[in-house]
Backbone as JSON, one array per atom type, in Angstrom:
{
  "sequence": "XXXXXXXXXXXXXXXXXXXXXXXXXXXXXXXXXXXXXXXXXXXXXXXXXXXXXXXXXXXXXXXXXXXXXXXXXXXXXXXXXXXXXXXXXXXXXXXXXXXXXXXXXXXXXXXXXXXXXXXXXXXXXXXXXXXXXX",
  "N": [[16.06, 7.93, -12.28], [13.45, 8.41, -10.27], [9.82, 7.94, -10.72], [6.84, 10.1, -9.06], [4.14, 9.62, -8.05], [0.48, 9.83, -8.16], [-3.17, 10.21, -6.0], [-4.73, 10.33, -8.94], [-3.0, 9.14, -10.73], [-1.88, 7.11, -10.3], [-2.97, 4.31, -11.07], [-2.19, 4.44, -14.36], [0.71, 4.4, -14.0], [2.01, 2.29, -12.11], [-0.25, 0.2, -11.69], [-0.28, -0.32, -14.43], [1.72, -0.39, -15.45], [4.15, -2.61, -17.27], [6.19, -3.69, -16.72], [8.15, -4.47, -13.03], [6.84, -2.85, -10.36], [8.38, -0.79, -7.69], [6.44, 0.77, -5.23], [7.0, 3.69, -3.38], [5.82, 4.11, -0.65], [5.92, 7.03, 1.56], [6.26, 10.15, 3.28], [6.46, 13.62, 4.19], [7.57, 14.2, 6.98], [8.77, 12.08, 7.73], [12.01, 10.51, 8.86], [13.37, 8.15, 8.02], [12.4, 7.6, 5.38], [13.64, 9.2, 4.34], [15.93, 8.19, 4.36], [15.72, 6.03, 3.05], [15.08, 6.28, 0.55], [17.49, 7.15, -1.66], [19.31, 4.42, -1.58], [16.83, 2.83, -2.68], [17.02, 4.29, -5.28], [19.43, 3.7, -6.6], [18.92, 0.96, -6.08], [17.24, 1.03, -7.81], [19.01, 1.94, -10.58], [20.32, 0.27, -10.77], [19.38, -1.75, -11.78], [18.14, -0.65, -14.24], [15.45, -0.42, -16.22], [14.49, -2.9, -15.99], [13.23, -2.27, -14.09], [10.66, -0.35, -12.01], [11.05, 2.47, -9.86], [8.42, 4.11, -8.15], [7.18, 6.83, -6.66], [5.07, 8.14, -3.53], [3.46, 10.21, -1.85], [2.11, 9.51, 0.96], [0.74, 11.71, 2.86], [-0.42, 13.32, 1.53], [-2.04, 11.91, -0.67], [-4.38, 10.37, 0.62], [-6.53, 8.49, 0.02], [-5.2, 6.51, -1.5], [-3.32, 5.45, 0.55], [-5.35, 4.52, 2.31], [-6.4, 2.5, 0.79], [-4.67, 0.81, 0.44], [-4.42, 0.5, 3.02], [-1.97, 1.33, 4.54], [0.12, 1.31, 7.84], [2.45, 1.95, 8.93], [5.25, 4.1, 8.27], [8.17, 3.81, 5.88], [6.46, 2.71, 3.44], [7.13, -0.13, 1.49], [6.16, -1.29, -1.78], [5.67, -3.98, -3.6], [4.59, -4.41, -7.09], [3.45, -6.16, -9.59], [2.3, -6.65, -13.22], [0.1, -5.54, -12.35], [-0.73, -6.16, -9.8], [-0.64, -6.72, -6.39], [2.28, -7.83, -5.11], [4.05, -8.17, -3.34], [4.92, -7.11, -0.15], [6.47, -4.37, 2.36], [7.43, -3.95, 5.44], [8.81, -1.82, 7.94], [12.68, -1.54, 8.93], [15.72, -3.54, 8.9], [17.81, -2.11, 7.98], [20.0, -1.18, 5.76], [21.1, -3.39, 3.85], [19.98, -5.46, 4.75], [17.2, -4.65, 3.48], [17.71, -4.28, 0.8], [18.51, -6.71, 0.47], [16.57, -8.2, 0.74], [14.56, -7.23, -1.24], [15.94, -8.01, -3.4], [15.91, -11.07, -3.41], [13.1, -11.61, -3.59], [12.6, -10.22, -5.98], [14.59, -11.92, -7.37], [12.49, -14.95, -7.83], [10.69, -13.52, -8.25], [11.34, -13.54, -11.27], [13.44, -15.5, -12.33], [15.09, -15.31, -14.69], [15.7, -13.05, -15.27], [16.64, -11.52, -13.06], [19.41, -11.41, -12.17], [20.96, -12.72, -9.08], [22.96, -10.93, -7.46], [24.58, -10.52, -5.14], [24.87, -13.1, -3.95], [27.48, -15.19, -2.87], [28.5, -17.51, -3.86], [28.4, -20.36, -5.62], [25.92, -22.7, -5.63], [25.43, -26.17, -6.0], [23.37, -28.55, -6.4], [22.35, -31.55, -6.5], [21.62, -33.94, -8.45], [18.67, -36.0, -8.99], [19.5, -38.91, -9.44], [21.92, -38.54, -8.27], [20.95, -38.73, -5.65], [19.79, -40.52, -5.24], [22.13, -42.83, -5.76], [22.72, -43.0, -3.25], [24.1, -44.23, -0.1]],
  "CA": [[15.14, 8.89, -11.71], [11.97, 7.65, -9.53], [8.77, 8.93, -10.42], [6.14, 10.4, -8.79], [2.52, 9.39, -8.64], [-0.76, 10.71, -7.27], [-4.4, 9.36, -6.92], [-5.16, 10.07, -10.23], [-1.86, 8.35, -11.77], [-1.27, 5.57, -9.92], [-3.21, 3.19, -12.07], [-1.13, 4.59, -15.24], [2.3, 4.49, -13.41], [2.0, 1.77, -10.83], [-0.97, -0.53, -12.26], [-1.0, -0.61, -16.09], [3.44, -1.11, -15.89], [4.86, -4.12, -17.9], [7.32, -4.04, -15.31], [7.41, -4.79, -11.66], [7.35, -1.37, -9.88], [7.9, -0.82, -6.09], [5.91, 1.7, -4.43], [7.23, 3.45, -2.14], [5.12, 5.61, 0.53], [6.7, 7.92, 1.7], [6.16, 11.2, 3.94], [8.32, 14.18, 4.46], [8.15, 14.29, 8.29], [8.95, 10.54, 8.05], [13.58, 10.52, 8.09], [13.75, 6.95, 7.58], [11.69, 7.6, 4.21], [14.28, 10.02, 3.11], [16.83, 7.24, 4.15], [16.0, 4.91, 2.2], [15.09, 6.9, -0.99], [18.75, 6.75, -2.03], [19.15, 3.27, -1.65], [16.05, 2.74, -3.75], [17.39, 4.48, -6.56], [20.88, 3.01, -6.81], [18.22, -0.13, -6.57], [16.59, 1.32, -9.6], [19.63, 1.92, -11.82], [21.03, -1.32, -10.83], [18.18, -2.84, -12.18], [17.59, -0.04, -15.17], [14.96, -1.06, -17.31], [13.85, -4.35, -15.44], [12.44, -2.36, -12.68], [10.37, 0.95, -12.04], [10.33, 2.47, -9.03], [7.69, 4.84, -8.15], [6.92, 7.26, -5.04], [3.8, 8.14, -3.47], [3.21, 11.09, -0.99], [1.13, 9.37, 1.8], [0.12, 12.16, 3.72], [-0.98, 13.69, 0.17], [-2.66, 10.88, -1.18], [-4.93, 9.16, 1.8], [-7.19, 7.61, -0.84], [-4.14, 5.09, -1.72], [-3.03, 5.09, 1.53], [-6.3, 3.9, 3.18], [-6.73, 1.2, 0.31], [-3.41, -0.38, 0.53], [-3.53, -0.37, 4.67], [-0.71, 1.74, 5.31], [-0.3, 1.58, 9.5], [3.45, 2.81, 8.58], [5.94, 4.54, 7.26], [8.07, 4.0, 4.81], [6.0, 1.23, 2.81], [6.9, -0.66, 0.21], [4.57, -2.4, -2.33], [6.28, -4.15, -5.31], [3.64, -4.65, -8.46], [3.85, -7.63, -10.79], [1.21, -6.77, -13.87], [-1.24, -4.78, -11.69], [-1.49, -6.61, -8.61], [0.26, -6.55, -5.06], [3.2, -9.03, -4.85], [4.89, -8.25, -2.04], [4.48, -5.45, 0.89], [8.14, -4.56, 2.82], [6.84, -2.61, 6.07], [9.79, -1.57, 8.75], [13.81, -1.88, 7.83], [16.43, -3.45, 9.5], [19.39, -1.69, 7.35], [20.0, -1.13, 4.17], [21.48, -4.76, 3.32], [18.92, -6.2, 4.81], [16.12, -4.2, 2.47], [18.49, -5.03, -0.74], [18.74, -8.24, 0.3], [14.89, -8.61, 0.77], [14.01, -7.2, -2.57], [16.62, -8.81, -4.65], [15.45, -12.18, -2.94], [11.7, -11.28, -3.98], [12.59, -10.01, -7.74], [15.13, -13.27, -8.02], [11.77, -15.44, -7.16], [9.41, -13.87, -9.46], [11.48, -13.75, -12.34], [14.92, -15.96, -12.05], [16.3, -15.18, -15.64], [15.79, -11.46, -15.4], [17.06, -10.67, -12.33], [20.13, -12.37, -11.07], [21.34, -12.24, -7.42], [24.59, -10.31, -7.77], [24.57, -10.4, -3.77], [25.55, -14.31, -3.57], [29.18, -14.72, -3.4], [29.05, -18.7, -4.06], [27.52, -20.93, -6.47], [25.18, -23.87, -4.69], [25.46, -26.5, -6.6], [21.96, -29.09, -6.25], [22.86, -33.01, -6.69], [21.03, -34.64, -9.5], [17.75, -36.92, -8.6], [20.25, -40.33, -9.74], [23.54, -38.46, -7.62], [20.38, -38.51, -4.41], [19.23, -42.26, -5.25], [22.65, -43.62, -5.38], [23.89, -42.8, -2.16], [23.59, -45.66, 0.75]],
  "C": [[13.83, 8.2, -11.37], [11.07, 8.81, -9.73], [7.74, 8.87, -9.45], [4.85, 10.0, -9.09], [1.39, 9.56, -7.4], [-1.92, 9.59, -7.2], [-4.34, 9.05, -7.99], [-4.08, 9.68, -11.23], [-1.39, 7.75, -11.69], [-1.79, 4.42, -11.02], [-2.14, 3.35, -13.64], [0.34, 3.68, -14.53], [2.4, 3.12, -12.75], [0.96, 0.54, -11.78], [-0.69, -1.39, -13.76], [1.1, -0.64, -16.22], [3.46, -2.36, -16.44], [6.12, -4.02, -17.11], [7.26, -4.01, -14.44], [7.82, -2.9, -11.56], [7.48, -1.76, -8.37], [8.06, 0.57, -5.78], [6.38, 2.08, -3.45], [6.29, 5.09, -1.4], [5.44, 5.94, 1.57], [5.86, 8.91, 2.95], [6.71, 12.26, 4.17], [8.61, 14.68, 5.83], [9.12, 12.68, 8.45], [10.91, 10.6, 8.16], [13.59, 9.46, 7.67], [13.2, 7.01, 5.77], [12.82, 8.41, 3.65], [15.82, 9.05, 3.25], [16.92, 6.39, 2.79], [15.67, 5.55, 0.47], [16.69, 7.07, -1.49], [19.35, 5.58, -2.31], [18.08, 2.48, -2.85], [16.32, 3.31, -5.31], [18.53, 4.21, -7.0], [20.33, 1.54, -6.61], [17.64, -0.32, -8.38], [17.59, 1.12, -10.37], [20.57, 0.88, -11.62], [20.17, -2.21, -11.83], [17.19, -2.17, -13.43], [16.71, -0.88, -16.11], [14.08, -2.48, -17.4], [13.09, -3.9, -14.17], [12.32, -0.55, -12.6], [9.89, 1.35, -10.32], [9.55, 4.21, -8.82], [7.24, 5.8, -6.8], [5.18, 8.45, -4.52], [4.03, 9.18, -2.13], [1.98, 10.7, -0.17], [0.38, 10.62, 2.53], [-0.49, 13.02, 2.39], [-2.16, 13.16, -0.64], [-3.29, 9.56, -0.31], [-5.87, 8.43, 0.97], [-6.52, 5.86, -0.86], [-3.51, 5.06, -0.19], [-3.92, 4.37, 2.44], [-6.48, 2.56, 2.13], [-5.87, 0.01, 0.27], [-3.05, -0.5, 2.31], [-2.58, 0.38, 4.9], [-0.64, 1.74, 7.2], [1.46, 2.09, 9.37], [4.3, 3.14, 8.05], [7.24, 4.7, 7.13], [7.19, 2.61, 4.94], [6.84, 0.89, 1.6], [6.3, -1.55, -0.38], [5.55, -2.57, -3.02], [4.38, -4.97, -5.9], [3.98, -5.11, -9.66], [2.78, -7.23, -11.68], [-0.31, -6.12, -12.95], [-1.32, -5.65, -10.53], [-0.23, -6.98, -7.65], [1.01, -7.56, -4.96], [3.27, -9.29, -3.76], [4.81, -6.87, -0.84], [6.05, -5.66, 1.91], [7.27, -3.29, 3.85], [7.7, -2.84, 7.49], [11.24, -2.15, 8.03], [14.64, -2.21, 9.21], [18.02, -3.45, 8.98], [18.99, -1.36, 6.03], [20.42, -2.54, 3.48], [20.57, -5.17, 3.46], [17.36, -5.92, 3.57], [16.61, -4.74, 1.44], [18.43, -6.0, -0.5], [17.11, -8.99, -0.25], [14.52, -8.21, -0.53], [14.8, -7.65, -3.43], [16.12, -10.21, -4.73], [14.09, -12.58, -3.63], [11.91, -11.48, -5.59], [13.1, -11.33, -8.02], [13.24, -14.12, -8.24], [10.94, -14.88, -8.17], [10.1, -14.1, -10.93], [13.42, -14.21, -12.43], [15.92, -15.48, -13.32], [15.91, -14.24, -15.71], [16.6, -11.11, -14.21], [18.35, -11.41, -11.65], [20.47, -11.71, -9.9], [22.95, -11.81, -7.48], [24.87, -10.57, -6.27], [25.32, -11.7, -3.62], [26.92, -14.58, -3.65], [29.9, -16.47, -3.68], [27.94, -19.59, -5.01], [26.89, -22.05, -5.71], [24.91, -24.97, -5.84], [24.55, -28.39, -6.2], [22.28, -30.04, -6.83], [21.24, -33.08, -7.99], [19.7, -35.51, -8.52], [18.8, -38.45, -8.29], [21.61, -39.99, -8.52], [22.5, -39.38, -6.28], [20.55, -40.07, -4.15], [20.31, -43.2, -4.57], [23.37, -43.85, -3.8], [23.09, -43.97, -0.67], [23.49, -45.14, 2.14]]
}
């Protein structure tokens, strides 16, 4: 379940997390926003417990919308310890979004989040394999 947060509870919810969150702002003329809210939460409980995501009523809340820049909509923010990681603004799919935030989360935190997405192991020569080769 994705919560909800306002002005006055973003810093709680969104800020003051020990986990990453991603923001997402939203609208309810917006469809693509109610697209991808489904997707985002079958993100969430993939990722129960390692990841909070949170939703924000832009046309509700222009305070946070004018401080984070929105120009459109949906957004997404992900939030590492209080401060802006990453910003995700237009979609081209739903793979493509999953791909882009699994990519991101791998990247800040490699032994929390693995990439279930990859379907082959890459396997990175040694310094001595590099050296010996003529």
């Amino acid at each position: 379940m994705s919560l909800t947060a306002n002005e006055s509870t973003f810093a709680d919810e969104v800020l003051g997390s020990k986990i990453p969150v991603i923001v997402h702002f939203w609208a309810p003329w917006c469809g693509v926003c109610r697209l991808v809210e489904p997707l985002l939460q079958s993100f969430q409980d993939e990722w129960l417990g390692k990841l909070r995501l949170v939703n924000v009523n832009a046309d509700d809340n222009l305070k946070l919308a004018n401080q984070y820049r929105l120009t459109t909509l949906p957004t997404l923010m992900l939030f590492q310890n209080g401060s802006l990681c990453h910003r995700i603004e237009g979609f081209n799919g739903r793979d493509d979004l999953k791909m882009s935030l699994s990519d991101y989360l791998q990247r800040l935190t490699p032994d929390i989040y693995p990439l279930k997405h990859m379907k082959q192991t890459i396997r990175i020569p040694s310094f001595s394999e590099v050296s010996n080769v003529e």
